[in-house]
Structure formats: structure tokens, C-alpha cells
Amino acid sequence: MKFLRYQFLLLIILGFVSCKEDKDLLPITPLEGTWQYSYYNQDQQFFFIYQYIFNPDGTMEKSILIRESDTPKILGYYSNALGTYELRGETYSEVLERQFVLALDAYVFYVPKEKLIEVEVTSGFSNNGTLIFSENNRSFELGFTCNDTPSGRTTSCQAAITYKRVD
């Protein structure tokens, strides 16, 4: 009987010692790595590659690259952003800290990454949405909630996009 009491007491002590607050727990996720969605533009005859690079420390890089084909050779960049991300279950959020874009020009669709122009990022603005992994974790579907403008018009609304792991 004493043995059962000691086991019960040990289980209670282990329960208290091993518990941490939810905010202290980092999500365990297969998200880290490089993910892409490619879209072929028939008019321009090249691919727009939407790319995320997620790092284990919670930082990320988000780019739109241009390629002639689905091969790794990059012609140039349309945009690039650096920031942080958080994934809790299927709830995803990202905060952009630096953003670089292509200067508007009717004849240029891409430039080398270092030629992009930095633009001001609204402090504290985050994109929030849902990220759902496929069964084998080789792709995920990312959809953002629509952002309303002060005038009541809805902007930044698009269907969820499926990204595939490339590394």
C-alpha cells in the first residue's frame, strides 16, 4: 500500500514540475524551411514565385521572385520583406519589419534583390490567417483574413494559396 502512495505522490510532483505556462512553450512545427507557390504569367512568359523562408528563431523572409521556368535560376525580384512569424495550431500571424519593392516602371518586372527600394512599414501591422498542413507536411495552405480600410472598403482579400516545400 505504501508503494502505491509513493507512486501517486511521485506522479503529482512530476505533474507540477513539468508544467509550464503556454506562453513559454514554443510550437513544434515542420514549418521551418523554404516554401514556394509558382504562378505562370502568360502575358510576360515567366513565373512569379511566391516564396517564404521560415527560420527556427521565428524570423522569416517573404519574396516574390521571377523565373523563366520552374527551375531554380532567378531572373530577379519583384518584392522582398523581412519579419517575424508565429504559428499556434492553425493560427498564423506575421509582422513585417522591413519591406522592399520594385520601383514602378511599365517595362521592368524584376530587378536584382539589391536594387529593390525600401518602403516604410506600418509599425505593429500584422497579417493574420490560417495555415493548414497537408497530411505529409510537404505543402500547406495559407489564407489571410481580409483587412478592412477605414473607409469600409475591403482590401488584401484573396483565396488561400498552397505552398510546397522546396528544401
Coordinates of C-alpha atoms in Angstrom, one line a residue:
M1 CA 0.0 0.0 0.0
K2 CA 2.9 2.4 0.8
F3 CA 4.3 1.7 -2.7
L4 CA 1.1 2.9 -4.3
R5 CA 1.1 6.1 -2.2
Y6 CA 4.6 6.8 -3.2
Q7 CA 3.8 6.3 -6.9
F8 CA 0.8 8.6 -6.6
L9 CA 2.8 11.2 -4.8
L10 CA 5.6 11.0 -7.4
L11 CA 3.1 11.5 -10.3
I12 CA 1.7 14.6 -8.6
I13 CA 5.2 16.0 -8.1
L14 CA 6.2 15.3 -11.7
G15 CA 3.0 17.0 -12.9
F16 CA 3.8 20.2 -11.1
V17 CA 7.5 20.2 -12.0
S18 CA 6.9 19.5 -15.7
C19 CA 4.1 22.1 -16.3
K20 CA 5.0 25.4 -18.0
E21 CA 2.8 28.3 -19.0
D22 CA 1.6 28.2 -22.6
K23 CA 3.5 31.4 -23.4
D24 CA 6.7 29.6 -22.5
L25 CA 6.2 26.7 -24.9
L26 CA 7.4 27.2 -28.5
P27 CA 5.3 25.5 -31.1
I28 CA 6.8 22.3 -32.6
T29 CA 6.2 22.6 -36.3
P30 CA 7.5 21.4 -39.6
L31 CA 7.3 25.0 -40.9
E32 CA 11.0 25.8 -40.9
G33 CA 12.5 25.8 -44.4
T34 CA 11.7 27.2 -47.8
W35 CA 8.2 27.1 -49.3
Q36 CA 7.0 28.3 -52.7
Y37 CA 4.0 28.8 -54.8
S38 CA 4.5 29.4 -58.5
Y39 CA 2.3 31.2 -61.0
Y40 CA 2.9 31.4 -64.7
N41 CA 2.1 34.8 -66.3
Q42 CA 1.1 34.0 -69.9
D43 CA 1.5 37.7 -71.0
Q44 CA 5.0 38.1 -69.7
Q45 CA 6.0 34.5 -70.3
F46 CA 7.7 33.9 -66.9
F47 CA 6.9 32.5 -63.5
F48 CA 6.1 34.6 -60.4
I49 CA 7.4 32.6 -57.5
Y50 CA 5.9 33.5 -54.1
Q51 CA 8.5 32.3 -51.5
Y52 CA 8.7 32.1 -47.7
I53 CA 11.8 31.2 -45.8
F54 CA 10.9 30.3 -42.2
N55 CA 13.7 30.2 -39.6
P56 CA 13.5 28.3 -36.3
D57 CA 14.1 31.5 -34.3
G58 CA 10.7 32.9 -35.5
T59 CA 12.1 35.2 -38.3
M60 CA 11.1 34.9 -41.9
E61 CA 11.8 36.2 -45.4
K62 CA 9.0 36.7 -47.8
S63 CA 9.7 37.3 -51.5
I64 CA 8.3 37.4 -55.0
L65 CA 10.9 36.1 -57.4
I66 CA 10.8 36.0 -61.2
R67 CA 12.0 32.9 -63.2
E68 CA 11.8 31.8 -66.8
S69 CA 10.7 28.4 -65.7
D70 CA 10.2 26.3 -62.5
T71 CA 13.9 25.8 -62.3
P72 CA 16.0 27.4 -59.5
K73 CA 17.5 30.1 -61.7
I74 CA 16.2 33.5 -60.5
L75 CA 15.9 36.3 -63.1
G76 CA 15.2 38.9 -60.4
Y77 CA 12.9 40.1 -57.6
Y78 CA 9.6 41.8 -57.6
S79 CA 9.5 42.3 -53.8
N80 CA 11.1 41.2 -50.6
A81 CA 10.2 41.5 -46.9
L82 CA 11.8 40.6 -43.6
G83 CA 9.8 40.0 -40.4
T84 CA 8.7 37.6 -37.8
Y85 CA 6.0 34.9 -37.7
E86 CA 4.1 32.8 -35.2
L87 CA 2.2 29.6 -35.7
R88 CA -0.1 28.3 -32.9
G89 CA -2.1 25.3 -34.2
E90 CA -3.5 26.5 -37.4
T91 CA -3.5 30.2 -36.4
Y92 CA -0.7 32.0 -38.3
S93 CA 0.5 35.6 -38.0
E94 CA 3.3 37.6 -39.5
V95 CA 4.7 41.0 -38.8
L96 CA 6.8 42.7 -41.5
E97 CA 9.7 44.8 -40.2
R98 CA 11.4 45.8 -43.5
Q99 CA 9.9 45.7 -46.9
F100 CA 11.5 46.3 -50.3
V101 CA 9.6 46.8 -53.6
L102 CA 10.2 47.3 -57.3
A103 CA 10.2 50.9 -58.5
L104 CA 7.1 51.4 -60.7
D105 CA 8.1 51.1 -64.3
A106 CA 5.9 50.0 -67.1
Y107 CA 8.7 48.0 -68.7
V108 CA 10.5 46.4 -65.8
F109 CA 9.0 43.5 -63.8
Y110 CA 12.1 42.5 -61.8
V111 CA 15.5 43.7 -60.7
P112 CA 18.4 42.2 -58.7
K113 CA 17.5 41.9 -55.0
E114 CA 19.8 44.8 -54.0
K115 CA 18.1 47.1 -56.5
L116 CA 14.7 46.9 -54.7
I117 CA 13.6 50.1 -52.9
E118 CA 12.9 50.0 -49.2
V119 CA 9.5 51.4 -48.2
E120 CA 8.1 52.3 -44.8
V121 CA 6.3 49.6 -42.9
T122 CA 3.4 50.5 -40.7
S123 CA 4.6 49.7 -37.2
G124 CA 2.7 47.0 -35.4
F125 CA 0.8 45.9 -38.5
S126 CA 0.4 42.1 -38.7
N127 CA -1.2 39.8 -41.2
N128 CA -3.3 37.1 -39.6
G129 CA -4.7 34.0 -41.1
T130 CA -4.9 30.2 -41.1
L131 CA -2.1 27.8 -42.1
I132 CA -3.1 24.2 -42.7
F133 CA -0.5 21.5 -43.4
S134 CA -1.1 18.6 -45.8
E135 CA -1.1 15.1 -44.4
N136 CA 2.6 14.6 -45.3
N137 CA 3.7 18.1 -44.3
R138 CA 5.1 18.7 -47.8
S139 CA 2.7 21.6 -48.5
F140 CA 0.4 24.0 -46.6
E141 CA -2.5 26.2 -47.5
L142 CA -2.2 29.8 -46.2
G143 CA -5.1 32.1 -46.2
F144 CA -5.2 35.6 -44.6
T145 CA -8.2 37.3 -43.2
C146 CA -9.4 40.3 -45.2
N147 CA -8.2 43.7 -44.0
D148 CA -10.7 46.5 -43.9
T149 CA -9.7 50.1 -44.6
P150 CA -11.1 53.0 -42.6
S151 CA -13.3 53.9 -45.5
G152 CA -15.0 50.5 -45.2
R153 CA -13.6 49.1 -48.4
T154 CA -12.1 45.6 -48.1
T155 CA -8.5 45.2 -49.3
S156 CA -6.0 42.4 -49.2
C157 CA -8.6 39.7 -49.9
Q158 CA -7.5 36.7 -51.8
A159 CA -8.1 32.9 -51.8
A160 CA -5.8 30.7 -49.8
I161 CA -2.6 29.7 -51.6
T162 CA -1.0 26.3 -51.4
Y163 CA 2.8 26.5 -50.9
K164 CA 5.1 23.5 -51.4
R165 CA 8.3 22.7 -49.6
V166 CA 11.4 23.1 -51.8
D167 CA 14.2 22.2 -49.4

